[in-house]
CSV table of C-alpha atoms and ligand atoms in Angstrom, one decimal:
chain,number,residue,atom,x,y,z
A,1,UNK,CA,-0.3,19.8,-9.4
A,2,UNK,CA,-3.9,20.2,-10.4
A,3,UNK,CA,-6.2,18.1,-8.2
A,4,UNK,CA,-8.1,17.0,-11.3
A,5,UNK,CA,-5.0,15.1,-12.4
A,6,UNK,CA,-5.1,12.8,-9.4
A,7,UNK,CA,-6.8,9.5,-10.0
A,8,UNK,CA,-9.7,8.7,-7.7
A,9,UNK,CA,-8.6,6.8,-4.6
A,10,UNK,CA,-10.5,3.7,-3.7
A,11,UNK,CA,-11.4,3.4,0.0
A,12,UNK,CA,-8.6,3.2,2.5
A,13,UNK,CA,-8.8,1.5,5.9
A,14,UNK,CA,-7.5,3.0,9.1
A,15,UNK,CA,-7.0,0.3,11.8
A,16,UNK,CA,-6.4,1.8,15.3
A,17,UNK,CA,-4.7,-0.2,18.0
A,18,UNK,CA,-6.3,1.3,21.1
A,19,UNK,CA,-9.4,2.2,19.1
A,20,UNK,CA,-11.5,3.1,22.2
A,21,UNK,CA,-9.0,5.4,23.8
A,22,UNK,CA,-9.2,9.2,24.0
A,23,UNK,CA,-7.0,9.8,21.0
A,24,UNK,CA,-8.6,7.2,18.7
A,25,UNK,CA,-12.1,8.3,19.7
A,26,UNK,CA,-11.2,12.0,19.0
A,27,UNK,CA,-9.8,11.0,15.6
A,28,UNK,CA,-12.9,9.0,14.8
A,29,UNK,CA,-15.3,11.8,15.8
A,30,UNK,CA,-13.2,14.3,14.0
A,31,UNK,CA,-12.9,12.3,10.8
A,32,UNK,CA,-16.6,11.8,10.6
A,33,UNK,CA,-17.3,15.5,11.4
A,34,UNK,CA,-14.8,16.8,8.8
A,35,UNK,CA,-15.8,14.3,6.1
A,36,UNK,CA,-19.5,15.2,6.6
A,37,UNK,CA,-18.5,18.9,6.3
A,38,UNK,CA,-19.7,19.7,9.8
A,39,UNK,CA,-16.4,21.3,10.8
A,40,UNK,CA,-13.3,22.7,9.0
A,41,UNK,CA,-10.3,20.5,8.8
A,42,UNK,CA,-8.3,22.7,11.2
A,43,UNK,CA,-5.1,21.2,12.5
A,44,UNK,CA,-4.6,18.7,9.6
A,45,UNK,CA,-1.2,19.1,8.0
A,46,UNK,CA,-2.5,17.4,4.9
A,47,UNK,CA,-5.1,20.1,4.4
A,48,UNK,CA,-2.6,23.0,4.6
A,49,UNK,CA,-2.2,25.0,1.3
A,50,UNK,CA,1.2,23.5,0.6
A,51,UNK,CA,-0.3,19.9,0.6
A,52,UNK,CA,-4.0,20.2,-0.1
A,53,UNK,CA,-3.6,19.2,-3.8
A,54,UNK,CA,-1.5,16.1,-3.1
A,55,UNK,CA,-2.8,12.6,-3.8
A,56,UNK,CA,-3.8,11.7,-0.3
A,57,UNK,CA,-7.0,9.7,0.0
A,58,UNK,CA,-10.1,11.8,0.5
A,59,UNK,CA,-11.3,12.1,4.1
A,60,UNK,CA,-14.6,10.6,3.2
A,61,UNK,CA,-12.8,7.6,1.7
A,62,UNK,CA,-11.3,6.5,5.0
A,63,UNK,CA,-13.0,3.6,6.8
A,64,UNK,CA,-12.0,3.0,10.4
A,65,UNK,CA,-11.7,-0.2,12.4
A,66,UNK,CA,-9.5,-1.3,15.2
A,67,UNK,CA,-8.6,-3.3,18.2
A,68,UNK,CA,-8.9,-2.6,21.9
A,69,UNK,CA,-8.9,-4.5,25.1
A,70,UNK,CA,-12.0,-2.7,26.5
A,71,UNK,CA,-15.6,-2.8,25.2
A,72,UNK,CA,-16.8,0.6,26.2
A,73,UNK,CA,-19.1,1.8,23.3
A,74,UNK,CA,-17.4,4.4,21.2
A,75,UNK,CA,-20.4,6.8,21.4
A,76,UNK,CA,-20.2,6.6,25.2
A,77,UNK,CA,-16.5,7.3,25.1
A,78,UNK,CA,-17.1,10.3,22.8
A,79,UNK,CA,-19.8,11.7,25.1
A,80,UNK,CA,-17.5,11.5,28.1
A,81,UNK,CA,-14.8,13.3,26.1
A,82,UNK,CA,-17.3,16.0,25.1
A,83,UNK,CA,-18.3,16.4,28.8
A,84,UNK,CA,-14.6,17.1,29.5
A,85,UNK,CA,-14.6,19.8,26.8
A,86,UNK,CA,-12.6,18.0,24.1
A,87,UNK,CA,-15.3,18.8,21.5
A,88,UNK,CA,-18.9,20.0,21.6
A,89,UNK,CA,-21.6,17.5,22.8
A,90,UNK,CA,-23.8,18.6,19.9
A,91,UNK,CA,-21.1,17.4,17.5
A,92,UNK,CA,-21.3,13.9,19.0
A,93,UNK,CA,-25.1,14.0,18.4
A,94,UNK,CA,-24.6,14.8,14.8
A,95,UNK,CA,-22.1,12.0,14.1
A,96,UNK,CA,-23.3,9.4,16.5
A,97,UNK,CA,-24.8,7.1,13.9
A,98,UNK,CA,-21.5,7.2,11.9
A,99,UNK,CA,-19.5,6.6,15.1
A,100,UNK,CA,-21.8,3.7,16.0
A,101,UNK,CA,-21.2,2.2,12.5
A,102,UNK,CA,-17.4,2.5,13.2
A,103,UNK,CA,-17.9,0.7,16.5
A,104,UNK,CA,-19.2,-2.3,14.6
A,105,UNK,CA,-15.7,-2.5,12.9
A,106,UNK,CA,-13.9,-2.8,16.2
A,107,UNK,CA,-12.7,-6.1,17.6
A,108,UNK,CA,-11.5,-7.1,21.1
A,109,UNK,CA,-7.9,-8.2,21.5
A,110,UNK,CA,-8.1,-12.0,22.1
A,111,UNK,CA,-7.0,-13.4,25.4
A,112,UNK,CA,-6.3,-16.9,26.9
A,113,UNK,CA,-4.5,-18.3,23.8
A,114,UNK,CA,-1.8,-20.8,24.3
A,115,UNK,CA,0.9,-19.1,22.2
A,116,UNK,CA,1.6,-15.6,21.2
A,117,UNK,CA,1.6,-16.7,17.6
A,118,UNK,CA,-2.0,-17.7,17.9
A,119,UNK,CA,-2.8,-14.2,19.2
A,120,UNK,CA,-0.9,-12.6,16.3
A,121,UNK,CA,-2.8,-14.9,13.8
A,122,UNK,CA,-6.1,-13.8,15.3
A,123,UNK,CA,-5.2,-10.1,15.2
A,124,UNK,CA,-4.0,-10.5,11.6
A,125,UNK,CA,-7.3,-12.3,10.6
A,126,UNK,CA,-9.3,-9.4,12.0
A,127,UNK,CA,-7.4,-6.9,9.9
A,128,UNK,CA,-7.6,-9.0,6.7
A,129,UNK,CA,-11.4,-9.6,7.4
A,130,UNK,CA,-11.8,-5.8,7.7
A,131,UNK,CA,-10.0,-5.2,4.4
A,132,UNK,CA,-12.1,-7.8,2.6
A,133,UNK,CA,-15.5,-6.9,4.1
A,134,UNK,CA,-15.1,-3.3,3.0
A,135,UNK,CA,-13.3,-3.9,-0.3
A,136,UNK,CA,-10.4,-1.7,0.8
A,137,UNK,CA,-7.4,-1.3,-1.4
A,138,UNK,CA,-5.0,-0.5,1.5
A,139,UNK,CA,-5.1,-0.6,5.2
A,140,UNK,CA,-3.0,1.6,7.5
A,141,UNK,CA,-2.5,0.4,11.1
A,142,UNK,CA,-1.7,3.0,13.7
A,143,UNK,CA,-0.8,2.2,17.3
A,144,UNK,CA,-2.5,4.6,19.6
A,145,UNK,CA,-2.8,2.2,22.6
A,146,UNK,CA,-1.6,2.8,26.1
A,147,UNK,CA,2.2,3.3,26.5
A,148,UNK,CA,3.8,0.1,27.8
A,149,UNK,CA,7.0,-0.5,29.9
A,150,UNK,CA,9.8,-1.6,27.6
A,151,UNK,CA,10.2,-5.4,27.5
A,152,UNK,CA,13.2,-7.3,29.0
A,153,UNK,CA,15.7,-8.2,26.2
A,154,UNK,CA,15.2,-11.6,24.4
A,155,UNK,CA,17.5,-12.9,21.6
A,156,UNK,CA,14.3,-13.2,19.5
A,157,UNK,CA,14.3,-9.4,19.3
A,158,UNK,CA,17.3,-9.6,17.0
A,159,UNK,CA,16.9,-13.0,15.4
A,160,UNK,CA,13.9,-14.0,13.4
A,161,UNK,CA,14.4,-17.8,13.9
A,162,UNK,CA,14.6,-17.3,17.7
A,163,UNK,CA,11.5,-15.1,17.5
A,164,UNK,CA,9.5,-17.6,15.5
A,165,UNK,CA,10.4,-20.4,17.9
A,166,UNK,CA,9.5,-18.3,21.0
A,167,UNK,CA,6.2,-17.1,19.5
A,168,UNK,CA,5.1,-20.7,18.9
A,169,UNK,CA,6.2,-22.1,22.3
A,170,UNK,CA,3.2,-22.5,24.7
A,171,UNK,CA,3.5,-20.3,27.7
A,172,UNK,CA,6.5,-18.2,26.4
A,173,UNK,CA,5.6,-14.5,26.5
A,174,UNK,CA,8.3,-12.7,24.5
A,175,UNK,CA,6.6,-9.8,22.8
A,176,UNK,CA,4.7,-7.0,24.5
A,177,UNK,CA,1.2,-6.3,23.2
A,178,UNK,CA,2.3,-3.4,21.0
A,179,UNK,CA,4.8,-5.7,19.2
A,180,UNK,CA,2.2,-8.4,18.8
A,181,UNK,CA,-0.1,-5.9,17.1
A,182,UNK,CA,2.8,-4.6,14.9
A,183,UNK,CA,3.6,-8.2,13.9
A,184,UNK,CA,-0.1,-8.7,12.9
A,185,UNK,CA,0.0,-5.5,10.8
A,186,UNK,CA,3.1,-6.8,9.0
A,187,UNK,CA,1.5,-10.2,8.5
A,188,UNK,CA,-1.6,-8.6,7.1
A,189,UNK,CA,0.5,-6.6,4.7
A,190,UNK,CA,-0.8,-3.3,6.1
A,191,UNK,CA,1.2,0.0,6.3
A,192,UNK,CA,2.0,0.8,10.0
A,193,UNK,CA,2.8,3.7,12.2
A,194,UNK,CA,3.8,3.8,15.9
A,195,UNK,CA,2.3,6.8,17.6
A,196,UNK,CA,3.5,5.7,21.0
A,197,UNK,CA,7.0,5.2,22.5
A,198,UNK,CA,6.3,1.4,23.2
A,199,UNK,CA,8.5,-1.3,21.7
A,200,UNK,CA,6.0,-1.9,18.8
A,201,UNK,CA,7.8,-2.4,15.5
A,202,UNK,CA,11.0,-1.1,17.0
A,203,UNK,CA,12.6,-4.5,17.4
A,204,UNK,CA,15.2,-5.5,14.7
A,205,UNK,CA,13.6,-8.9,13.9
A,206,UNK,CA,10.2,-7.3,13.4
A,207,UNK,CA,11.6,-4.5,11.3
A,208,UNK,CA,13.2,-7.1,9.1
A,209,UNK,CA,9.9,-8.8,8.7
A,210,UNK,CA,8.3,-5.5,7.8
A,211,UNK,CA,11.1,-4.9,5.2
A,212,UNK,CA,10.6,-8.4,3.7
A,213,UNK,CA,6.8,-7.8,3.5
A,214,UNK,CA,7.4,-4.6,1.7
A,215,UNK,CA,5.1,-2.5,3.8
A,216,UNK,CA,5.6,1.3,4.3
A,217,UNK,CA,6.0,2.2,8.0
A,218,UNK,CA,7.0,5.1,10.3
A,219,UNK,CA,7.4,6.0,13.9
A,220,UNK,CA,7.7,6.8,16.7
A,221,UNK,CA,5.7,8.6,19.4
A,222,UNK,CA,3.6,11.5,18.1
A,223,UNK,CA,5.1,15.0,18.3
A,224,UNK,CA,2.2,17.1,19.4
A,225,UNK,CA,2.9,19.6,22.2
A,226,UNK,CA,6.0,20.3,24.3
A,227,UNK,CA,8.4,18.4,22.0
A,228,UNK,CA,7.0,20.1,19.0
A,229,UNK,CA,7.6,23.5,20.6
A,230,UNK,CA,11.1,22.4,21.6
A,231,UNK,CA,12.0,21.4,18.1
A,232,UNK,CA,10.9,24.8,16.8
A,233,UNK,CA,12.7,26.8,19.5
A,234,UNK,CA,16.0,24.8,19.9
A,235,UNK,CA,17.2,25.5,16.3
A,236,UNK,CA,16.7,29.2,17.0
A,237,UNK,CA,19.2,29.1,19.9
A,238,UNK,CA,21.7,27.2,17.8
A,239,UNK,CA,21.3,29.4,14.7
A,240,UNK,CA,22.0,32.5,16.9
A,241,UNK,CA,25.0,31.0,18.5
A,242,UNK,CA,23.5,31.0,22.0
A,243,UNK,CA,24.7,28.1,24.1
A,244,UNK,CA,21.8,26.3,25.8
A,245,UNK,CA,23.0,25.1,29.3
A,246,UNK,CA,19.7,23.6,30.6
A,247,UNK,CA,16.2,22.9,29.4
A,248,UNK,CA,14.0,21.7,32.2
A,249,UNK,CA,10.4,20.5,31.5
A,250,UNK,CA,7.4,19.6,33.7
A,251,UNK,CA,4.2,18.1,32.2
A,252,UNK,CA,0.9,17.9,34.1
A,253,UNK,CA,-1.8,15.7,32.6
A,254,UNK,CA,-4.8,13.6,33.6
A,255,UNK,CA,-6.9,11.3,31.4
A,256,UNK,CA,-6.0,7.7,30.4
A,257,UNK,CA,-2.5,8.7,29.3
A,258,UNK,CA,-1.8,10.5,32.6
A,259,UNK,CA,-2.9,7.4,34.6
A,260,UNK,CA,-0.7,5.1,32.4
A,261,UNK,CA,2.3,7.4,32.6
A,262,UNK,CA,2.1,7.5,36.4
A,263,UNK,CA,3.7,4.0,36.3
A,264,UNK,CA,7.5,4.6,36.6
A,265,UNK,CA,8.2,1.7,34.2
A,266,UNK,CA,5.7,2.9,31.5
A,267,UNK,CA,6.9,6.5,31.6
A,268,UNK,CA,10.5,5.6,31.0
A,269,UNK,CA,10.2,5.1,27.2
A,270,UNK,CA,8.2,8.4,27.0
A,271,UNK,CA,10.9,10.4,28.8
A,272,UNK,CA,13.6,9.0,26.5
A,273,UNK,CA,11.7,9.8,23.3
A,274,UNK,CA,10.8,13.3,24.6
A,275,UNK,CA,14.4,14.3,25.2
A,276,UNK,CA,16.0,12.7,22.2
A,277,UNK,CA,15.3,15.6,19.8
A,278,UNK,CA,16.6,18.1,22.4
A,279,UNK,CA,19.9,16.4,22.8
A,280,UNK,CA,20.3,16.1,19.1
A,281,UNK,CA,19.5,19.8,18.5
A,282,UNK,CA,21.5,21.5,21.4
A,283,UNK,CA,24.0,18.9,22.3
A,284,UNK,CA,24.3,16.0,24.7
A,285,UNK,CA,25.7,18.0,27.6
A,286,UNK,CA,22.5,20.1,28.1
A,287,UNK,CA,21.0,19.5,31.5
A,288,UNK,CA,17.5,18.4,30.8
A,289,UNK,CA,15.5,17.2,33.8
A,290,UNK,CA,12.0,16.2,32.6
A,291,UNK,CA,9.1,14.8,34.4
A,292,UNK,CA,5.5,13.9,33.8
A,293,UNK,CA,2.9,14.2,36.7
A,294,UNK,CA,-0.5,12.6,36.7
A,295,UNK,CA,-3.1,15.2,37.8
A,296,UNK,CA,-6.4,13.5,37.3
A,297,UNK,CA,-8.3,16.7,37.9
A,298,UNK,CA,-7.0,18.2,34.6
A,299,UNK,CA,-8.7,15.4,32.6
A,300,UNK,CA,-7.5,15.6,29.0
A,301,UNK,CA,-6.0,19.1,29.2
A,302,UNK,CA,-2.2,18.9,29.3
A,303,UNK,CA,0.0,21.7,30.6
A,304,UNK,CA,3.8,21.7,29.9
A,305,UNK,CA,6.2,24.2,31.4
A,306,UNK,CA,9.7,24.6,30.1
A,307,UNK,CA,12.5,26.7,31.5
A,308,UNK,CA,15.4,27.3,29.2
A,309,UNK,CA,18.7,28.8,30.3
A,310,UNK,CA,21.3,29.8,27.8
A,311,UNK,CA,24.5,31.8,27.7
A,312,UNK,CA,24.9,34.7,25.3
A,313,UNK,CA,27.5,37.4,24.3
A,314,UNK,CA,30.1,38.0,26.9
A,315,UNK,CA,28.6,35.3,29.1
A,316,UNK,CA,25.3,37.1,29.7
A,317,UNK,CA,22.4,35.0,30.8
A,318,UNK,CA,19.3,34.4,28.5
A,319,UNK,CA,16.2,32.8,30.0
A,320,UNK,CA,13.1,31.6,28.2
A,321,UNK,CA,10.0,30.2,29.9
A,322,UNK,CA,7.1,28.7,28.0
A,323,UNK,CA,3.7,27.4,29.0
A,324,UNK,CA,1.9,25.1,26.6
A,325,UNK,CA,-1.7,24.1,27.4
A,326,UNK,CA,-4.0,22.1,25.2
A,327,UNK,CA,-6.4,19.2,24.9
A,328,UNK,CA,-3.8,16.5,24.2
A,329,UNK,CA,-6.0,14.3,22.1
A,330,UNK,CA,-7.2,17.2,20.0
A,331,UNK,CA,-3.6,18.0,19.1
A,332,UNK,CA,-2.8,14.4,18.3
A,333,UNK,CA,-6.0,13.3,16.4
A,334,UNK,CA,-5.4,15.3,13.3
A,335,UNK,CA,-1.9,14.0,13.1
A,336,UNK,CA,-3.2,10.4,13.3
A,337,UNK,CA,-5.5,11.2,10.4
A,338,UNK,CA,-2.6,12.8,8.5
A,339,UNK,CA,-0.5,9.6,9.1
A,340,UNK,CA,-3.3,7.4,7.7
A,341,UNK,CA,-3.4,9.6,4.6
A,342,UNK,CA,0.4,9.8,4.3
A,343,UNK,CA,1.0,6.1,4.6
A,344,UNK,CA,-1.8,5.4,2.2
A,345,UNK,CA,-0.1,7.7,-0.3
A,346,UNK,CA,3.2,6.0,0.4
A,347,UNK,CA,1.7,2.6,-0.3
A,348,UNK,CA,0.0,3.8,-3.5
A,349,UNK,CA,3.3,5.4,-4.7
A,350,UNK,CA,5.1,2.1,-4.2
A,351,UNK,CA,7.1,3.2,-1.1
A,352,UNK,CA,8.5,0.2,0.8
A,353,UNK,CA,10.2,0.2,4.2
A,354,UNK,CA,10.6,3.1,6.6
A,355,UNK,CA,9.3,6.5,5.4
A,356,UNK,CA,11.9,8.8,7.0
A,357,UNK,CA,10.2,11.9,5.5
A,358,UNK,CA,7.3,11.6,7.9
A,359,UNK,CA,9.7,12.6,10.7
A,360,UNK,CA,7.8,15.8,11.4
A,361,UNK,CA,5.1,13.7,13.0
A,362,UNK,CA,7.3,12.0,15.6
A,363,UNK,CA,9.4,12.8,18.7
A,364,UNK,CA,11.8,10.0,17.9
A,365,UNK,CA,11.7,9.6,14.1
A,366,UNK,CA,12.7,6.3,12.6
A,367,UNK,CA,15.2,6.5,9.7
A,368,UNK,CA,16.0,10.2,10.3
A,369,UNK,CA,18.2,12.2,12.6
A,370,UNK,CA,16.5,15.5,11.5
A,371,UNK,CA,14.6,16.9,14.5
A,372,UNK,CA,14.3,20.6,13.6
A,373,UNK,CA,10.6,21.0,12.8
A,374,UNK,CA,10.9,23.5,9.9
A,375,UNK,CA,13.3,21.2,8.1
A,376,UNK,CA,11.2,18.2,8.8
A,377,UNK,CA,8.1,19.9,7.5
A,378,UNK,CA,9.9,21.0,4.3
A,379,UNK,CA,11.0,17.4,3.7
A,380,UNK,CA,7.5,16.1,4.3
A,381,UNK,CA,6.0,18.6,1.8
A,382,UNK,CA,8.7,17.7,-0.8
A,383,UNK,CA,8.1,14.0,-0.3
A,384,UNK,CA,4.3,14.3,-0.6
A,385,UNK,CA,4.7,16.2,-3.9
A,386,UNK,CA,7.1,13.6,-5.3
A,387,UNK,CA,4.9,10.8,-4.2
A,388,UNK,CA,1.8,12.4,-5.7
A,389,UNK,CA,3.6,12.9,-9.0
A,390,UNK,CA,4.5,9.2,-8.9
A,391,UNK,CA,0.9,8.2,-8.4
A,392,UNK,CA,-0.2,10.5,-11.3
A,393,UNK,CA,2.5,9.2,-13.6
A,394,UNK,CA,1.6,5.5,-12.8
A,395,UNK,CA,-2.0,6.2,-13.5
A,396,UNK,CA,-1.2,7.9,-16.8
A,397,UNK,CA,1.0,5.0,-17.8
A,398,UNK,CA,-1.7,2.5,-16.9
A,399,UNK,CA,-4.4,4.3,-19.0
B,401,NAD,N1,-1.0,14.2,22.4
B,401,NAD,C1,-1.3,13.0,22.6
B,401,NAD,O1,-2.4,12.6,22.9
B,401,NAD,C2,-0.3,11.9,22.4
B,401,NAD,C3,1.0,12.3,21.8
B,401,NAD,C4,1.9,11.3,21.6
B,401,NAD,C5,1.7,10.0,21.9
B,401,NAD,N2,0.5,9.7,22.5
B,401,NAD,C6,0.3,8.2,22.8
B,401,NAD,O2,-1.0,7.8,22.3
B,401,NAD,C7,-1.4,6.7,23.1
B,401,NAD,C8,-2.9,6.9,23.4
B,401,NAD,O3,-3.2,8.0,24.2
B,401,NAD,P1,-4.6,8.2,24.8
B,401,NAD,O4,-4.6,9.6,25.4
B,401,NAD,O5,-5.7,7.9,23.8
B,401,NAD,O6,-4.6,7.1,25.9
B,401,NAD,P2,-5.9,6.3,26.5
B,401,NAD,O7,-5.5,5.7,27.8
B,401,NAD,O8,-7.1,7.2,26.5
B,401,NAD,O9,-6.2,5.1,25.4
B,401,NAD,C9,-5.4,4.0,25.2
B,401,NAD,C10,-6.3,2.9,24.7
B,401,NAD,O10,-5.5,1.7,24.5
B,401,NAD,C11,-6.2,0.6,24.9
B,401,NAD,N3,-5.3,-0.5,25.0
B,401,NAD,C12,-4.5,-0.8,26.1
B,401,NAD,N4,-3.8,-2.0,25.8
B,401,NAD,C13,-4.1,-2.4,24.5
B,401,NAD,C14,-3.8,-3.5,23.7
B,401,NAD,N5,-2.9,-4.4,24.1
B,401,NAD,N6,-4.4,-3.6,22.5
B,401,NAD,C15,-5.3,-2.7,22.1
B,401,NAD,N7,-5.7,-1.6,22.8
B,401,NAD,C16,-5.1,-1.5,24.1
B,401,NAD,C17,-6.9,1.0,26.2
B,401,NAD,O11,-7.9,0.2,26.5
B,401,NAD,C18,-7.4,2.4,25.8
B,401,NAD,O12,-8.6,2.4,25.2
B,401,NAD,C19,-0.6,6.7,24.4
B,401,NAD,O13,0.4,5.7,24.3
B,401,NAD,C20,0.1,8.1,24.3
B,401,NAD,O14,1.3,8.1,25.0
B,401,NAD,C21,-0.5,10.6,22.7
């Protein structure tokens, strides 16, 4: 498709839940730096040659807002990430006014309300106000907040009537924060993506609400490092007929995510989502011990060691050891920007419900059991092309 065929896209809103965290701040600094032409769009899937001409919104057309529970100024957060080596301090200087302007779009999560429905209503009103103030056609909400423990089961997770009653009953606390935020995105009619393993929109009653509202959504838990590598390598073993017996992994990380995941309850959902693709690719009987250690000294640099043991021809042993080391948020931030663009395209192309072809972005993809990265990427490229064609066709029909 020739990029001149694509109708101009009005501004799109990106609403980050956890907007003052390491990942969101890196995405905000990066978006401003790339949009201003200060750095190349390295690491953005949507800027690769196969996808560059698709009908994604322009990077300069994305306006960012969001919620957080803290009030640390974004520029201060960006400076402390720069001190840790995430990106050059000089880059923060060059985008600081733009980042400060984004800060004015951030809102604090309300506290002290009598019912959870009141909180959802306030969160919804903040998103709607953002859309109206900026004259945005579409808003994409992305959850990049701290990973939570999974909530204890409540019948309202499966049944909308029970959910409605519980949400409106004073003092009843049924939904965890990520699910309240997801409910607000649905109520605001915004597209939604879960970049964390938290419960979020992954409760049947909330998914039904999302389907009824006709929003496009995708999840869950960004696939950025060790799991990405695993879903590239595991299909190789399978394709060569090598039998993988064990795949052990150790992750060392610091930063906010490292501190959060040092809680044994919070880390549980992460461990499940990290291993799901592996079991699907090499079989459920693989021995796959996996742990995540908080090492504050490492700051935002994450190191993952994997040890793979397989059996080959005549029972011979094959061993593979990998070391992956990277600034975690710098891996994830471009994917968050990609997801904003992809879900904006989905909305514009009239896609409703789960967008399974975004599986390449997630450890535990919703609506898809495809985990092999090459196949996921091919599906995403095909989907983006078809969606772009639909946008062009609709625009031609309207003119
Ligand atoms: N490579 C990656 O960085 C990567 C990959 C996959 C998933 N993730 C997930 O992304 C999330 C963010 O990672 P991070 O490194 O930015 O963590 P972080 O601790 O730096 O940031 C999390 C932010 O969420 C905010 N927050 C907490 N509760 C909130 C609530 N109820 N509403 C709104 N905001 C809230 C915190 O105040 C903080 O600013 C984590 O859940 C992490 O597991 C990250």
